[in-house]
XYZ file of C-alpha atoms in Angstrom:
247
model
C 253.888 -98.973 121.219
C 255.773 -97.491 123.796
C 256.161 -99.808 126.946
C 258.831 -102.265 124.861
C 261.180 -99.238 123.434
C 261.347 -98.423 127.055
C 262.318 -101.699 127.838
C 264.491 -101.810 125.021
C 266.263 -99.012 125.773
C 267.011 -99.529 129.579
C 267.938 -103.283 129.119
C 270.655 -101.831 126.930
C 272.142 -99.309 128.886
C 272.364 -101.827 131.776
C 273.920 -104.269 129.627
C 276.764 -101.786 128.497
C 277.591 -100.448 132.006
C 281.165 -101.453 133.096
C 281.901 -103.481 129.717
C 283.466 -101.009 127.603
C 286.023 -98.872 127.913
C 283.391 -95.835 129.158
C 283.025 -97.437 132.001
C 279.931 -96.894 133.796
C 279.378 -93.626 131.837
C 276.486 -95.005 129.982
C 273.663 -92.590 129.180
C 270.092 -92.855 128.750
C 268.931 -90.785 125.671
C 271.366 -87.792 126.189
C 271.543 -87.109 122.657
C 273.556 -84.017 122.871
C 275.767 -85.380 125.658
C 278.648 -83.710 123.029
C 277.077 -80.417 122.894
C 278.897 -77.088 124.446
C 277.503 -75.015 126.568
C 278.106 -70.868 126.565
C 281.274 -71.455 128.187
C 282.943 -74.152 126.138
C 282.434 -77.290 128.472
C 280.939 -80.271 127.442
C 277.845 -82.028 128.944
C 279.893 -85.349 129.663
C 283.090 -84.916 131.175
C 284.386 -88.459 130.243
C 284.050 -90.376 127.066
C 280.680 -92.147 126.985
C 277.985 -93.899 125.151
C 274.437 -92.841 124.815
C 271.990 -95.021 124.022
C 268.350 -93.941 122.581
C 264.822 -95.517 120.577
C 264.750 -93.271 117.202
C 262.114 -94.470 114.348
C 259.734 -97.293 114.496
C 257.911 -98.795 111.904
C 255.171 -101.377 110.666
C 256.158 -103.133 107.134
C 253.326 -105.616 106.864
C 250.470 -103.445 108.189
C 248.107 -103.393 111.518
C 246.042 -106.252 112.277
C 242.442 -104.284 112.291
C 243.127 -101.089 114.241
C 245.031 -102.707 116.622
C 248.290 -100.666 117.622
C 250.593 -103.647 120.184
C 252.711 -104.568 117.209
C 255.958 -103.146 117.942
C 257.426 -103.660 114.583
C 260.759 -102.586 113.683
C 262.898 -100.302 115.887
C 265.776 -98.224 115.560
C 268.025 -98.349 118.387
C 271.261 -95.829 118.196
C 274.456 -95.988 120.132
C 276.494 -93.137 120.183
C 279.985 -93.281 121.380
C 281.876 -89.903 121.990
C 285.121 -88.698 123.068
C 286.824 -85.616 123.185
C 289.779 -83.370 124.416
C 288.192 -82.108 127.596
C 287.908 -86.313 128.235
C 291.903 -86.754 128.146
C 294.078 -86.872 131.044
C 297.549 -85.964 131.857
C 299.792 -88.939 132.216
C 301.792 -88.643 135.668
C 304.916 -89.991 134.548
C 305.365 -88.741 131.354
C 303.506 -85.505 131.492
C 301.870 -85.962 128.220
C 298.113 -85.828 127.443
C 296.698 -89.230 126.849
C 293.115 -90.799 126.206
C 294.317 -93.398 129.195
C 297.507 -94.342 130.174
C 299.949 -94.793 127.429
C 297.614 -93.990 124.834
C 298.739 -90.343 123.437
C 295.656 -88.142 122.518
C 295.729 -88.181 118.805
C 293.256 -88.570 116.370
C 294.126 -91.659 115.478
C 293.722 -92.808 118.888
C 290.209 -91.142 119.223
C 288.945 -93.119 116.337
C 290.738 -96.425 117.873
C 288.917 -95.733 120.982
C 285.527 -95.583 119.107
C 286.039 -98.547 117.188
C 287.308 -100.775 119.860
C 283.771 -99.237 122.041
C 281.661 -100.557 119.034
C 283.107 -103.646 119.031
C 282.682 -103.687 122.675
C 278.823 -103.069 122.505
C 278.237 -106.025 119.726
C 280.011 -108.073 122.444
C 278.126 -106.898 125.817
C 274.623 -107.335 123.441
C 275.484 -111.109 122.700
C 276.934 -111.966 126.335
C 275.094 -115.244 127.217
C 276.185 -114.302 130.738
C 275.079 -110.724 130.864
C 271.582 -110.659 132.413
C 270.377 -107.375 130.846
C 271.898 -108.711 127.483
C 269.587 -111.814 127.660
C 266.391 -109.863 128.790
C 267.392 -107.625 125.586
C 267.413 -110.238 123.686
C 264.002 -111.718 124.680
C 262.429 -108.326 123.267
C 264.069 -108.616 119.887
C 263.200 -111.116 117.380
C 265.742 -110.293 115.121
C 268.179 -107.482 113.658
C 267.340 -106.717 110.702
C 269.551 -103.958 109.636
C 273.012 -102.094 111.023
C 274.488 -99.144 110.155
C 277.730 -97.100 111.486
C 278.227 -93.653 110.780
C 280.446 -91.072 112.618
C 281.626 -87.556 113.266
C 284.206 -85.140 113.766
C 284.917 -81.629 114.550
C 286.912 -79.065 115.602
C 284.943 -76.131 117.895
C 287.074 -73.299 119.641
C 290.162 -75.507 119.830
C 287.908 -78.581 121.363
C 288.398 -81.928 118.932
C 285.386 -84.467 119.423
C 284.720 -87.397 117.683
C 281.858 -90.085 117.910
C 280.329 -93.012 116.104
C 277.279 -94.230 115.600
C 275.814 -97.838 115.527
C 271.891 -98.101 114.641
C 270.594 -101.046 115.099
C 266.867 -101.643 113.441
C 265.392 -104.679 115.710
C 262.006 -106.647 115.293
C 260.835 -106.197 119.005
C 257.965 -108.255 120.462
C 254.810 -106.716 120.520
C 253.079 -104.748 123.583
C 251.228 -106.748 125.952
C 247.428 -106.056 125.833
C 245.582 -103.838 128.476
C 244.085 -105.940 131.328
C 245.736 -109.364 130.490
C 248.197 -110.690 133.122
C 251.758 -111.192 132.247
C 252.848 -114.693 132.294
C 256.184 -114.900 134.330
C 257.989 -116.077 131.321
C 256.969 -113.021 129.039
C 259.577 -110.731 128.121
C 258.269 -107.775 129.941
C 257.312 -109.966 133.210
C 261.011 -110.796 133.298
C 262.096 -107.193 132.789
C 260.243 -105.963 135.560
C 261.110 -108.410 137.966
C 265.112 -107.641 137.326
C 264.162 -103.908 137.822
C 262.349 -104.850 141.424
C 265.351 -106.917 142.005
C 268.133 -104.134 140.603
C 267.184 -100.981 140.277
C 265.006 -99.661 143.298
C 267.911 -100.078 145.861
C 270.228 -97.881 143.562
C 267.542 -95.532 141.518
C 264.983 -94.389 143.659
C 263.425 -92.460 140.466
C 263.304 -95.922 138.733
C 260.390 -97.696 140.938
C 257.855 -94.677 140.024
C 258.509 -95.259 136.337
C 258.217 -98.741 136.348
C 254.980 -98.362 138.377
C 253.885 -96.146 135.408
C 254.752 -98.825 133.156
C 252.741 -101.735 135.468
C 249.928 -99.337 135.550
C 249.617 -98.761 132.128
C 248.609 -102.539 131.229
C 246.654 -103.581 134.825
C 243.262 -104.660 134.841
C 241.261 -107.709 134.297
C 239.836 -108.687 130.852
C 237.233 -110.918 130.413
C 237.971 -112.767 126.799
C 235.857 -110.619 124.962
C 237.077 -107.432 126.280
C 240.707 -108.793 125.429
C 239.963 -109.818 121.803
C 238.677 -106.305 121.449
C 241.715 -104.502 122.584
C 244.061 -107.208 121.414
C 242.517 -106.148 117.627
C 240.965 -102.747 117.990
C 237.224 -103.892 117.848
C 234.224 -101.936 118.290
C 231.044 -103.263 120.134
C 229.399 -103.380 116.782
C 231.556 -105.011 114.982
C 231.912 -107.920 117.643
C 228.008 -107.914 117.266
C 228.380 -108.436 113.393
C 230.770 -111.150 114.448
C 229.183 -112.737 116.293
C 231.427 -112.669 119.276
C 229.287 -111.265 121.698
C 226.898 -112.899 123.725
C 222.839 -112.885 123.249
C 221.546 -109.957 124.737
C 224.992 -108.304 125.677
C 224.963 -104.381 126.431
C 228.654 -103.191 126.996
């Protein structure tokens, strides 16, 4: 139950890049991006969005012993901003979030609220190829929750908003069954092949590992057994194995 989670997270990250107030500073699973190091500096040097997959659960049980269902997956989108992320206006010498917007608590909240709206718009953009791939991996949005935190530590003011989306995700492909070109993961792999490998060499290794996990060639019996978690004795009892069959 992991390949779809990986694809969901990557698609969400790529769908948001360049489409919100944080620009390309969309992070994959940087949960502690607002944490301070011992010298008081932050891990992220500018406003950010961090995307990560959290809990997942099945509400209607499994099919026999199958673990290919993805069920409901919690996707978290955390947007954060802090005083070290501010800049100085060259004209007014005023500390601002961006030109013309002073670095006040109210404007921190404005920045985060607007960023959250931009996240929603980016994920629903039919002209955004990564958002379309994201939608293909999701059969529905089941729940949406918003929360916020703020604080002032050693003179560093910070604020963050979190959007938690609970989505119903498509099932994992069965190991050894070739993916059809129209399968959401097949389309995801094709997009990664086209976009990532030129600018993110490490992603090529990750995608290769994902593909290897579902590679192989099943006969119909093996495919059915893997899909439903059936052992050979059960397959015999269900008259699924041919006469004289030995594994």
